Short mmCIF file of C-alpha atoms and ligand atoms in Angstrom, two decimals:
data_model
loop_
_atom_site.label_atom_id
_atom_site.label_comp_id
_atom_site.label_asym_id
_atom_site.label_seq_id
_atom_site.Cartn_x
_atom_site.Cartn_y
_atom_site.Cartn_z
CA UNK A 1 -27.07 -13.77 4.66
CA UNK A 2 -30.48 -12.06 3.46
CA UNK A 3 -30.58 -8.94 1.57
CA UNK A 4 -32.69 -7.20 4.52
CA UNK A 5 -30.40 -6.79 6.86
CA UNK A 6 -29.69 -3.51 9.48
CA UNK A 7 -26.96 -1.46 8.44
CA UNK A 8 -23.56 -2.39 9.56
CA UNK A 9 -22.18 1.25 10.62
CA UNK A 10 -18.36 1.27 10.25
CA UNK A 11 -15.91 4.57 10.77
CA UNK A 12 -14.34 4.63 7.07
CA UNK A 13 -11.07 5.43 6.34
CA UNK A 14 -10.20 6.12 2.50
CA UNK A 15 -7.09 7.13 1.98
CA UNK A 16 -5.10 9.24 -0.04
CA UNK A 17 -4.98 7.00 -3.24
CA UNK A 18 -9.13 6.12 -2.85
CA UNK A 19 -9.85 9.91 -2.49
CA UNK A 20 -7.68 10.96 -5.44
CA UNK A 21 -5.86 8.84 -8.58
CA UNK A 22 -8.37 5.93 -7.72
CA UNK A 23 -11.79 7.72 -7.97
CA UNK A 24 -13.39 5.53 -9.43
CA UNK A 25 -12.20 3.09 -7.00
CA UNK A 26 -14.09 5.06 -4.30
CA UNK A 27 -17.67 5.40 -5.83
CA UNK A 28 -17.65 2.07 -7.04
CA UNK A 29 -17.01 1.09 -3.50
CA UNK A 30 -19.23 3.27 -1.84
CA UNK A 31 -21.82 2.02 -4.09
CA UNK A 32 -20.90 -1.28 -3.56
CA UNK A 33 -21.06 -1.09 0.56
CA UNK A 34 -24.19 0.69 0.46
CA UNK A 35 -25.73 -1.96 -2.08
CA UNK A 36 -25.03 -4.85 0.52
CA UNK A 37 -25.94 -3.20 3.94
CA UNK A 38 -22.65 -1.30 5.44
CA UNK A 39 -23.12 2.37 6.12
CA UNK A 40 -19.48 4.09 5.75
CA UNK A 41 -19.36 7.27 7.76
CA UNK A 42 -16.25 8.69 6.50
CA UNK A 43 -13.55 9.67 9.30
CA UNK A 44 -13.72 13.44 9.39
CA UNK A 45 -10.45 15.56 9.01
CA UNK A 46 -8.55 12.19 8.37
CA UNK A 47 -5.06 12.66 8.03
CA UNK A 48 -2.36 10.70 5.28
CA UNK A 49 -1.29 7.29 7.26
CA UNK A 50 1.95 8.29 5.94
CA UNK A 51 2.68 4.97 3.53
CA UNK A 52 5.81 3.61 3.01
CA UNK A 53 7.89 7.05 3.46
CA UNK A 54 7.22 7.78 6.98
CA UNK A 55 7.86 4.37 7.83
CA UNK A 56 10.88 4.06 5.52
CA UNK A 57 12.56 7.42 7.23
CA UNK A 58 11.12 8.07 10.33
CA UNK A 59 9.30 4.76 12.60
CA UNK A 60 7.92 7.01 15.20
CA UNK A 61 6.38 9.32 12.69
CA UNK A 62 4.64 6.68 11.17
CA UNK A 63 3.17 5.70 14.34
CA UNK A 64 2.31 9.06 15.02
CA UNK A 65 0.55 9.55 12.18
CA UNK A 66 -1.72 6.32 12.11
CA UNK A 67 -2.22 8.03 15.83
CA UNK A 68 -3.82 10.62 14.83
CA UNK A 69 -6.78 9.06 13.62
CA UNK A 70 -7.23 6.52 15.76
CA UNK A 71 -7.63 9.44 18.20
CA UNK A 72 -10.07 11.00 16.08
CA UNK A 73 -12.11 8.00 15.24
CA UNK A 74 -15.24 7.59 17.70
CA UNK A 75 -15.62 4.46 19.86
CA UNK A 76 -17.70 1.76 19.66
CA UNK A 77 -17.38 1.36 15.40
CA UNK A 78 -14.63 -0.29 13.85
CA UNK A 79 -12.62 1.37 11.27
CA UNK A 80 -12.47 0.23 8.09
CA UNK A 81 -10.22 0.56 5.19
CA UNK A 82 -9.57 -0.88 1.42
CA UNK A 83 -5.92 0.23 1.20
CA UNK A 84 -3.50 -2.64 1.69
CA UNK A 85 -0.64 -0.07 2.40
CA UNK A 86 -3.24 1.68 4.97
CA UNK A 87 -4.26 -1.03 6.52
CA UNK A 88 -1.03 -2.63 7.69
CA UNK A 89 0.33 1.04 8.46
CA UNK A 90 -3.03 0.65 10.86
CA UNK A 91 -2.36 -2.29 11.90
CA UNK A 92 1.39 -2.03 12.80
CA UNK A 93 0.64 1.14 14.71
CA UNK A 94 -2.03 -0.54 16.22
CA UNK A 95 -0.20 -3.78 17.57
CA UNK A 96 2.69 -1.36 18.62
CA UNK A 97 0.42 0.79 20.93
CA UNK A 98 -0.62 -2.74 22.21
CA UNK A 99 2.83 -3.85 23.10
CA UNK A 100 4.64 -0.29 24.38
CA UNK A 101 2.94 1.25 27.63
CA UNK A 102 5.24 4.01 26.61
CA UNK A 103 3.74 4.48 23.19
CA UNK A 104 0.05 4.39 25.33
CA UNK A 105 1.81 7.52 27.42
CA UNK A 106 2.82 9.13 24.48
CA UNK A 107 -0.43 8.73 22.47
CA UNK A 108 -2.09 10.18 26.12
CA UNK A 109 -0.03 13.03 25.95
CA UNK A 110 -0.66 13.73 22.13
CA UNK A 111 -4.39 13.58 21.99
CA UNK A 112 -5.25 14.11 25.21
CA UNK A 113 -7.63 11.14 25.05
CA UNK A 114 -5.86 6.85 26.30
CA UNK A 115 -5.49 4.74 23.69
CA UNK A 116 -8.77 2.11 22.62
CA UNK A 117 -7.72 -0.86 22.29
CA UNK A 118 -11.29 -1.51 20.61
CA UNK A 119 -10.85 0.80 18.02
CA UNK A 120 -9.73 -1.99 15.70
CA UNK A 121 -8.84 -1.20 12.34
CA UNK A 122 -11.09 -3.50 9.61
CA UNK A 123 -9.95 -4.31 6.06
CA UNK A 124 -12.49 -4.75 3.64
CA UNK A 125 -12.01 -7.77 3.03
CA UNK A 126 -12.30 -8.85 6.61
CA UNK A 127 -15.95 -7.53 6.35
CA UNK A 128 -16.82 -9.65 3.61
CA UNK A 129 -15.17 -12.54 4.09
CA UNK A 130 -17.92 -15.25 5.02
CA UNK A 131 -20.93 -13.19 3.62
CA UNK A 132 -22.94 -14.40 0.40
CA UNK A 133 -22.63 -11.61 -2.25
CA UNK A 134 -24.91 -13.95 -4.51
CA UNK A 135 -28.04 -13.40 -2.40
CA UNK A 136 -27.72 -9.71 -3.41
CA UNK A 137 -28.43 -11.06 -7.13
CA UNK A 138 -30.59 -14.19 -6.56
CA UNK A 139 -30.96 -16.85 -9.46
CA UNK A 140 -28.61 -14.69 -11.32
CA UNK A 141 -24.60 -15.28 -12.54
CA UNK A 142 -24.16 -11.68 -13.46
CA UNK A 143 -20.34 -12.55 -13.94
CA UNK A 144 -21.08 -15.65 -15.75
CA UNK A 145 -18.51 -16.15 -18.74
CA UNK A 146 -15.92 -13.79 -17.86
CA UNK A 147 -12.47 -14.96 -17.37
CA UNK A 148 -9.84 -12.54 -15.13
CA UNK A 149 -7.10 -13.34 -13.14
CA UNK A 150 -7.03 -12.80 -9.41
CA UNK A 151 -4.11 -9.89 -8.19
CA UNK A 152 -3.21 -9.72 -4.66
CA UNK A 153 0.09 -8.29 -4.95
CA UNK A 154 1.65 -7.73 -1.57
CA UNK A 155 -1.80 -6.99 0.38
CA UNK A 156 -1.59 -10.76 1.78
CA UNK A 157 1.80 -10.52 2.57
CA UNK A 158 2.78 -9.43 5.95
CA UNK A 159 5.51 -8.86 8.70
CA UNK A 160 6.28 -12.10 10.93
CA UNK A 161 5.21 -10.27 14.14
CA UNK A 162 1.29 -10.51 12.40
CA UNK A 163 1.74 -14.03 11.00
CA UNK A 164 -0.91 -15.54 13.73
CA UNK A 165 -3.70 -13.50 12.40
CA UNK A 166 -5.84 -14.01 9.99
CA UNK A 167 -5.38 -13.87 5.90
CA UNK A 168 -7.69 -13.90 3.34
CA UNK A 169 -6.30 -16.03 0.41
CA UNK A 170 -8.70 -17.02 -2.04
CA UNK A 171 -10.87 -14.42 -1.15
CA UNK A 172 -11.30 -12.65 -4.47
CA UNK A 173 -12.01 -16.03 -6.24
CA UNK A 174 -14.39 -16.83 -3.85
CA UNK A 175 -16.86 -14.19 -3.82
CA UNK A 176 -16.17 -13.25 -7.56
CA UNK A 177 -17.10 -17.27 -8.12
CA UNK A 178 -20.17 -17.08 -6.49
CA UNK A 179 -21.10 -14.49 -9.29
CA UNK A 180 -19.77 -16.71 -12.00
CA UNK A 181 -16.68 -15.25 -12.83
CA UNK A 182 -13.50 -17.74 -13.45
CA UNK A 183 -10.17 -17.18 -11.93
CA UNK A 184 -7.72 -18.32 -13.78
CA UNK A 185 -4.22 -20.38 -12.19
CA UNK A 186 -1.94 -17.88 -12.92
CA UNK A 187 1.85 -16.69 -11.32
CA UNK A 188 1.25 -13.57 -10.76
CA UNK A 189 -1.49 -13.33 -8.49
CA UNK A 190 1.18 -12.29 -5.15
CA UNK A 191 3.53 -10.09 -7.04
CA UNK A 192 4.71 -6.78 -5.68
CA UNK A 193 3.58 -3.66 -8.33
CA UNK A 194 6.74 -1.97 -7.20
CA UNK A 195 4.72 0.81 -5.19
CA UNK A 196 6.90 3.99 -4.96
CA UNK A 197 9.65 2.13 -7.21
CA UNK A 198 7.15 3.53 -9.90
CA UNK A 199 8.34 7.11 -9.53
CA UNK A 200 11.38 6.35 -8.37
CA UNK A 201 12.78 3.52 -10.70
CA UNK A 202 10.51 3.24 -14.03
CA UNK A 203 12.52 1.06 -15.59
CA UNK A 204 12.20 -1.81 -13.04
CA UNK A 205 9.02 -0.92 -12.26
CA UNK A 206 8.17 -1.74 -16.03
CA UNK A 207 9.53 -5.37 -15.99
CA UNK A 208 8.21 -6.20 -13.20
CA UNK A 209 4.66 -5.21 -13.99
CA UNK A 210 5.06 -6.50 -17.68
CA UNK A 211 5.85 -9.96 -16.12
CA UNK A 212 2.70 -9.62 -14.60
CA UNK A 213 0.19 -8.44 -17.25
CA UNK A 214 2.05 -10.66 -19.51
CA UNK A 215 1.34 -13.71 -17.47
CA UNK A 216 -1.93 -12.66 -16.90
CA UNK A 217 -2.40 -12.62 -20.88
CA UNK A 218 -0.40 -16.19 -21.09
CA UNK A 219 -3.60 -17.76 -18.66
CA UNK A 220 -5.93 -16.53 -20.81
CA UNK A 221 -7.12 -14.10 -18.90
CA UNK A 222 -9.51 -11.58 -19.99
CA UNK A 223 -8.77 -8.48 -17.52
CA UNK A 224 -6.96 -8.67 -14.25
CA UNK A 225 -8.99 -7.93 -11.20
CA UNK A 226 -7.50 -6.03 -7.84
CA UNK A 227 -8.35 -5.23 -4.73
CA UNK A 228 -5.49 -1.99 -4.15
CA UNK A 229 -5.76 1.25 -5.57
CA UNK A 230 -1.64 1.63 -5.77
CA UNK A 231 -1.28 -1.62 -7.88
CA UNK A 232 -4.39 -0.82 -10.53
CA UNK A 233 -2.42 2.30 -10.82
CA UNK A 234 1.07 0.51 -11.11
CA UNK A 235 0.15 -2.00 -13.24
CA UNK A 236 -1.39 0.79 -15.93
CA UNK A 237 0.62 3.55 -16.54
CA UNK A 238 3.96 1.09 -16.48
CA UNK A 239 2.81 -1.58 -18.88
CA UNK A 240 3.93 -0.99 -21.73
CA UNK A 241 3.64 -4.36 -23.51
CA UNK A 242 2.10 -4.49 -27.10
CA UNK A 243 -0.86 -6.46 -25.77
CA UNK A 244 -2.95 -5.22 -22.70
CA UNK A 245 -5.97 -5.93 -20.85
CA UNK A 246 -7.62 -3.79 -18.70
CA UNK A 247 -7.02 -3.77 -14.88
CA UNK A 248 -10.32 -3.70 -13.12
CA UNK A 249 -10.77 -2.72 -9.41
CA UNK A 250 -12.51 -5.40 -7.63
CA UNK A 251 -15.40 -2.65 -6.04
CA UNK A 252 -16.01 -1.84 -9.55
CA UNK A 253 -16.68 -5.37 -10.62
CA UNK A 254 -18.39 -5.89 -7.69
CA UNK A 255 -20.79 -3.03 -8.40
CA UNK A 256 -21.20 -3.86 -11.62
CA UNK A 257 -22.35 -7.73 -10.84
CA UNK A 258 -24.79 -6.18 -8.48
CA UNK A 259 -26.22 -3.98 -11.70
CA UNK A 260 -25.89 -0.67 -9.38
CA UNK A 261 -23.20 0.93 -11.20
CA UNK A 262 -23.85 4.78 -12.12
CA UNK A 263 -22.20 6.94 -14.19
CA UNK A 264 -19.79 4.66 -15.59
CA UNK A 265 -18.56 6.27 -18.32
CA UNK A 266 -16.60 8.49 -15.16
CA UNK A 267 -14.85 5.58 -13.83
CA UNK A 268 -13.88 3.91 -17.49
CA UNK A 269 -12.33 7.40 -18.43
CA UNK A 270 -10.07 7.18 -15.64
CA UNK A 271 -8.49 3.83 -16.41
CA UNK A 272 -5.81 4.03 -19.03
CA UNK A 273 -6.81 0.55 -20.97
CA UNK A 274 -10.17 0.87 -21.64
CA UNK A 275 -12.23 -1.95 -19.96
CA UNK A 276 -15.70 -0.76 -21.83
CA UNK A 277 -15.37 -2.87 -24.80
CA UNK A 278 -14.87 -6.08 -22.54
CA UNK A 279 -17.35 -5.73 -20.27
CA UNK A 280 -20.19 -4.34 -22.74
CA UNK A 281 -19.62 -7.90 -24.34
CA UNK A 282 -20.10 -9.57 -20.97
CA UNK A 283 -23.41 -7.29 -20.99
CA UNK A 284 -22.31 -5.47 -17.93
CA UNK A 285 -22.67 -2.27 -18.90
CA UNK B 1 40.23 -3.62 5.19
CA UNK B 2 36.90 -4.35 6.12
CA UNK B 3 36.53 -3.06 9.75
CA UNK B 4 34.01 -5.10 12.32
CA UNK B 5 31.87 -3.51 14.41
CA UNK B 6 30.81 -6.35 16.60
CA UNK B 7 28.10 -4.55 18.13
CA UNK B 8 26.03 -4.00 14.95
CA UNK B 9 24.14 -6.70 14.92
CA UNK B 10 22.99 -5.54 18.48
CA UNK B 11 21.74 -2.61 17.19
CA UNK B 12 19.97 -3.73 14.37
CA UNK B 13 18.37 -5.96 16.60
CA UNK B 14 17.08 -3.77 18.84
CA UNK B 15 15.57 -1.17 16.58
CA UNK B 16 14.26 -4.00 13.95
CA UNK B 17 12.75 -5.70 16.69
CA UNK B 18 13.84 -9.10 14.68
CA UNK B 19 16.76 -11.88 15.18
CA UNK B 20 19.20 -11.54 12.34
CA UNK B 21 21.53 -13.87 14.05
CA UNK B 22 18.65 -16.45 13.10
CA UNK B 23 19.35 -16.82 9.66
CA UNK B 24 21.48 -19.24 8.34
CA UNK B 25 21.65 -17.63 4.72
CA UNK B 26 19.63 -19.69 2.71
CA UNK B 27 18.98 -17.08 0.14
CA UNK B 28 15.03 -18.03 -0.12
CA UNK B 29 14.32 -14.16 0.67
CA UNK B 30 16.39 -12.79 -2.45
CA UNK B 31 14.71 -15.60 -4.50
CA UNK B 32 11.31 -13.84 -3.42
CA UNK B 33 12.13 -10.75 -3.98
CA UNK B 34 11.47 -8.65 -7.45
CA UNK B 35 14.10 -6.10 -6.87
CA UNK B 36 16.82 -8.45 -5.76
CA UNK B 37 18.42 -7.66 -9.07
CA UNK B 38 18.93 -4.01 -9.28
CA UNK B 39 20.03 -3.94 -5.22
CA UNK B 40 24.18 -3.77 -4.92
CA UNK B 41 23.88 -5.80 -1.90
CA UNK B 42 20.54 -8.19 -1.81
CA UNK B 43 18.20 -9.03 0.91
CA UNK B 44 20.00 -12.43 1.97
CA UNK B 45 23.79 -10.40 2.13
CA UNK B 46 22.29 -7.73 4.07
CA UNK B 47 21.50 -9.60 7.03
CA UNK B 48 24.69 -11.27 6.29
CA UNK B 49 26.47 -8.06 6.67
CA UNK B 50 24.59 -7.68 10.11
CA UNK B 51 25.56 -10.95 11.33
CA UNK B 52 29.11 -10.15 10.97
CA UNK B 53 29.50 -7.19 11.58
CA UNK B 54 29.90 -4.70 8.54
CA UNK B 55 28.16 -1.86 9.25
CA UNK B 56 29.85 0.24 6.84
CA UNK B 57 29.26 -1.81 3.84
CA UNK B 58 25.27 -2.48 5.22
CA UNK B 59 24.87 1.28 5.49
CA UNK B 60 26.39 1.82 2.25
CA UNK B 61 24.07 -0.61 0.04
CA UNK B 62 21.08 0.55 -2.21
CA UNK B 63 19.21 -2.59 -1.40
CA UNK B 64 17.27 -1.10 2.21
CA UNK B 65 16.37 2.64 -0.32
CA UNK B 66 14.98 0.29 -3.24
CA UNK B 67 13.51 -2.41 -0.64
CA UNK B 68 9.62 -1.39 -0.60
CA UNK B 69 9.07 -3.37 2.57
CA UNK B 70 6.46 -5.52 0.88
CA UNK B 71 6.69 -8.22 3.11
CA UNK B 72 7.00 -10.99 -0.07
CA UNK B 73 10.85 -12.23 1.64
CA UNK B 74 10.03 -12.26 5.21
CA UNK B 75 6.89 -14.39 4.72
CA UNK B 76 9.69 -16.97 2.61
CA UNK B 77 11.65 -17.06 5.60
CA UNK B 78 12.08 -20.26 6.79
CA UNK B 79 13.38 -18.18 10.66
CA UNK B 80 10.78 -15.66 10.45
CA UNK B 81 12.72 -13.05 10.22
CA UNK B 82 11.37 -9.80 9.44
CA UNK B 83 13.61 -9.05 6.74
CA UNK B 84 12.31 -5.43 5.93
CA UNK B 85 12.39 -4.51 9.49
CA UNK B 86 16.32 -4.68 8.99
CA UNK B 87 16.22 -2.84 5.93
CA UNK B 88 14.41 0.13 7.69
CA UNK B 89 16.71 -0.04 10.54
CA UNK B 90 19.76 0.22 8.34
CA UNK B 91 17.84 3.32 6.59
CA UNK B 92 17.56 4.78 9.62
CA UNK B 93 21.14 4.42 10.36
CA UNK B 94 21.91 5.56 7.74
CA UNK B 95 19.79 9.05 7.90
CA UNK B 96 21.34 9.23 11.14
CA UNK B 97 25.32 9.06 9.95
CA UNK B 98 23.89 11.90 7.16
CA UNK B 99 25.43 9.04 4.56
CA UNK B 100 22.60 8.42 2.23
CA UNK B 101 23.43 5.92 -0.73
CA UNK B 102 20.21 6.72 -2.72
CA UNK B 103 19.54 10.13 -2.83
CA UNK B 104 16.85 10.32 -5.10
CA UNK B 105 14.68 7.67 -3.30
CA UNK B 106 15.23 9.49 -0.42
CA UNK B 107 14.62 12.81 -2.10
CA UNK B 108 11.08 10.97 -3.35
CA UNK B 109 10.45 9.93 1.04
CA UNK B 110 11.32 13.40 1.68
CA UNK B 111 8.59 15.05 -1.08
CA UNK B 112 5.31 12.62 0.06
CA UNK B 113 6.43 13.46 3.72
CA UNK B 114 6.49 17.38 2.70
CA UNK B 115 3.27 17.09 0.87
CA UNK B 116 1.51 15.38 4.33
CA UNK B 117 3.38 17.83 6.58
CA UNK B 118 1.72 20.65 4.47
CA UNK B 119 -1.90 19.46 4.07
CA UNK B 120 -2.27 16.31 6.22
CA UNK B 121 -2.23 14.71 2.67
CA UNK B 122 -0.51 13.41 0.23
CA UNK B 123 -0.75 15.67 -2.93
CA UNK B 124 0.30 13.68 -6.02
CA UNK B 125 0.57 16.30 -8.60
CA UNK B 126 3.12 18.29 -6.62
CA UNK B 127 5.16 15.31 -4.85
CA UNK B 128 5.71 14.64 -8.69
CA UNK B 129 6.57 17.62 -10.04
CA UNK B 130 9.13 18.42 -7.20
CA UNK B 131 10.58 15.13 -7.33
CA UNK B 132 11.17 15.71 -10.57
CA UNK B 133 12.77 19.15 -9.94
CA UNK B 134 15.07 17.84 -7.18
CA UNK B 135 16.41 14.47 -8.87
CA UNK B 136 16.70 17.09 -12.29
CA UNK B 137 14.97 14.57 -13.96
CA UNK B 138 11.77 16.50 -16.24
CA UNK B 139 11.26 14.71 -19.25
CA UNK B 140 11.25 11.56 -18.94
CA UNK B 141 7.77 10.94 -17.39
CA UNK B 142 6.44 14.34 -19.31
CA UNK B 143 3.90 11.86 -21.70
CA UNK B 144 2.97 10.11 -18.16
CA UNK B 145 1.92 12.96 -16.31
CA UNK B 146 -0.21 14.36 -19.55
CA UNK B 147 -2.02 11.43 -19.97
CA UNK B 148 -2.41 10.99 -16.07
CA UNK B 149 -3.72 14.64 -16.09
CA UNK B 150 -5.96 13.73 -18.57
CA UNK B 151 -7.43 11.10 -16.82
CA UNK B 152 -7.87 13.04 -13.86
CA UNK B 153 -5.13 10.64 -12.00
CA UNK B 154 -3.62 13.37 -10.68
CA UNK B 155 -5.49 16.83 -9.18
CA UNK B 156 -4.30 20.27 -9.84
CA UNK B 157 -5.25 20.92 -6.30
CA UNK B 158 -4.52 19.49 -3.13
CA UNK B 159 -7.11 19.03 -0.20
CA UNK B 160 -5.58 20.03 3.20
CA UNK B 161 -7.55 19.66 6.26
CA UNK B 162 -8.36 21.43 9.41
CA UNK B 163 -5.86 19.56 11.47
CA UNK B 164 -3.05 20.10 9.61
CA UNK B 165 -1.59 22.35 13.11
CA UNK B 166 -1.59 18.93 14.52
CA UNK B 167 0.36 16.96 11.63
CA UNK B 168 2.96 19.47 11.07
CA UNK B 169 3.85 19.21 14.81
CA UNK B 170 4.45 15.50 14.67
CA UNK B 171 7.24 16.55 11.81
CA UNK B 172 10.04 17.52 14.61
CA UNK B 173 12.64 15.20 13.65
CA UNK B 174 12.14 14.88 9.85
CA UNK B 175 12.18 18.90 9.39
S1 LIG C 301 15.22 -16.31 4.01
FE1 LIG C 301 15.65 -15.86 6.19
S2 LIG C 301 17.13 -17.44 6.78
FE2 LIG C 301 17.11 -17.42 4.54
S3 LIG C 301 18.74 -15.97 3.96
FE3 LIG C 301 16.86 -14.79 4.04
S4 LIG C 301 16.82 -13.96 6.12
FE4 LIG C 301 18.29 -15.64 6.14
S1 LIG C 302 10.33 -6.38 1.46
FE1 LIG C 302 12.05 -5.50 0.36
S2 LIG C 302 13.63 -7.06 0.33
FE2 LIG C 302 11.71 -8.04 0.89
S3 LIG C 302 10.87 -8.83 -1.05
FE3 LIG C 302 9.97 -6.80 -0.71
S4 LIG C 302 11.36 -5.38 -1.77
FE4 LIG C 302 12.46 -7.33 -1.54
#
């Protein structure tokens, strides 16, 4: 892939955690997307895809919700989204409007527009997968020397009824290997962060996560790297293990490889172990 | 005496969308999953209960409130069962008998679905403060919620959008 290349124009779809806790999650991204040729055009008047409370109380209002912005999203652009927990609530509501003529009926009568099938919700890493990030910083290594430990937590996981399509294992080692970095074998790469256990049971939500840093720390791993907003947030404020390293989000380390990060010091600030003395000695910032 | 509802399973079946007469109790889900160990009843006695027939003990049992449907036991399953597919049936169930086990997770559903149903978003600030309020529980994340503040985690105020008409009306059932 060259570094020329048109614009990819996709409908984007932040979230509630990317537009709020996870700030810095969001420019970095942006940044990031813009840097390698995809033009977000944010969804306007997007609505909460509910999470796991709609869907643990109420199926159809789950549905309903995800509905709402497929409705709203224009044809002819796929949507995108970083959010694991987005993405399958997409997804799911997306496969069920396939299945259920009745749910097509319903979505007819709430929107006043049919169902597109074509408006196909896009996770990030679906976008990436297969494209060189290292062309975007020829002859260089920017992440040369820096050792982290690859966290997918449950955003590769997924209900039997999507088994047949595809995954994306490996994919953070891959691209983040093409800029140098080294992934280290660890056990806690497909750990659950607890999600809403946080609020609602700190105490488990504490060993859980502490397994994870801790194992992260065992593999010699300098930082752990992650792809969701929820878990970077999970795996901060419960740690509370004598030794930490920071959590990075993997748009932020991605910006940073690419040398186009801005402003910095406002996504550092937000992270509750501070990654700036780690990755001033990897000279990347 | 445990009483046997022999139609149960039928149930489950049909709102899960998923086979729990499939499994043949092997366990390998529980062994996935991280919360196994603070659930009464875990993920591999759950469908168990479903298979034969004890609703009353399935709808009774903290492990579908503390399951976070993260997918980690059904992709173990050797029968492809979609194991949290149960556990949100048996939620539902339960909602519907009015017999919640776990109030406060509940209470926690009920405060992110409030917070969408007033400004199409989620609004973290006040989902935690009033979960807080409701489960009586103030203190013990007080240090949390500083430092969070601090950070600019969480945002004194929410951002509701134009189409919020449109949200609140999908909210008939869940009031
Ligand atoms: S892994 Fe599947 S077959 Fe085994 S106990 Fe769990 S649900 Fe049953
Ligand atoms: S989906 Fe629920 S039961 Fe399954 S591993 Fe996750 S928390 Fe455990």
């Amino acid at each position: 892939m060259k570094c020329d290349v048109k614009p990819i124009e996709v409908t984007w779809f932040p979230g509630c955690s990317m537009k709020t806790s996870a700030m810095e999650n969001h420019e970095s991204f942006k940044i990031f997307c813009e840097a390698i040729g995809i033009r977000l055009i944010e969804l306007p008047d997007w609505n909460c895809c509910g999470s796991s409370s709609a869907h643990s109380i109420d199926q159809e209002l789950a549905i309903d919700l995800v509905a709402r912005n497929l409705a709203l999203a224009p044809s002819g652009r796929p949507i995108l989204t970083a959010c694991p927990s987005c993405t399958l609530r997409f997804k799911e509501a997306h496969h069920h409007l396939m299945e259920s003529s009745e749910a097509r009926i319903r979505f007819r009568k709430q929107w006043g527009v049919p169902f597109d099938p074509a408006k196909k919700v896009m996770h990030f890493f679906e976008l990436i997968d297969g494209m060189d990030i290292s062309a975007f910083t020829p002859g260089k290594k920017p992440l040369a020397g820096l050792t982290y430990a690859p966290y997918y937590g449950c955003m590769l996981a997924r209900p039997p009824k999507l088994r047949n399509q595809k995954n994306f294992h490996g994919l953070l080692e891959k691209i983040l290997g093409t800029l140098g970095a080294k992934a280290v074998d660890w056990k806690g790469h497909n750990k659950c962060c607890g999600t809403f256990l946080s609020v609602a049971r700190p105490e488990a939500t504490t060993e859980v996560v502490n397994a994870i840093v801790q194992s992260g720390l065992d593999s010699g791993a300098e930082c752990l790297i992650t792809a969701c907003a929820m878990c970077q947030l999970n795996l901060e404020i419960r740690c509370n293990l004598k030794d930490q390293i920071p959590v990075l989000h993997f748009s932020e380390i991605l910006t940073l490889a690419l040398g186009k990060g801005k402003n910095t010091d406002q996504w550092f600030k937000r992270h509750l172990v501070d990654p700036k003395p780690l990755l001033a000695a990897k000279g990347l910032i | 005496m445990e009483k046997i509802d022999p139609t149960f399973i039928r149930e489950v079946a049909q709102i899960s969308g998923t086979i729990p007469s499939r499994c043949y109790n092997c366990s390998a889900c529980t062994s996935g999953c991280q919360f196994a160990h603070i659930m009464d009843k875990k993920p591999h006695e759950i469908i168990r209960l479903v298979q034969i027939g004890l609703k009353n003990e399935a709808l009774a049992a903290s492990g579908p409130w503390i399951c976070v449907g993260c997918n980690t036991c059904s992709m173990e399953c050797p029968n492809a069962i979609d194991i949290p597919a149960v556990m949100d049936a048996i939620r539902a169930m339960a909602i519907a008998k009015g017999e919640i086990p776990e109030k406060d997770i509940y209470n926690f559903h009920k405060e992110i679905l409030g917070s969408i149903k007033r400004y199409g978003r989620t609004h973290k600030l006040e989902i935690m403060m009033r979960f807080k309020l409701v489960s009586r529980d103030f203190f013990s994340d007080m240090d949390l919620g500083v430092r969070m503040l601090s950070r600019r985690k969480l945002h004194i105020l929410p951002s509701r959008i134009k189409g919020v008409r449109d949200v609140r009306n999908l909210f008939k059932k869940v009031g």
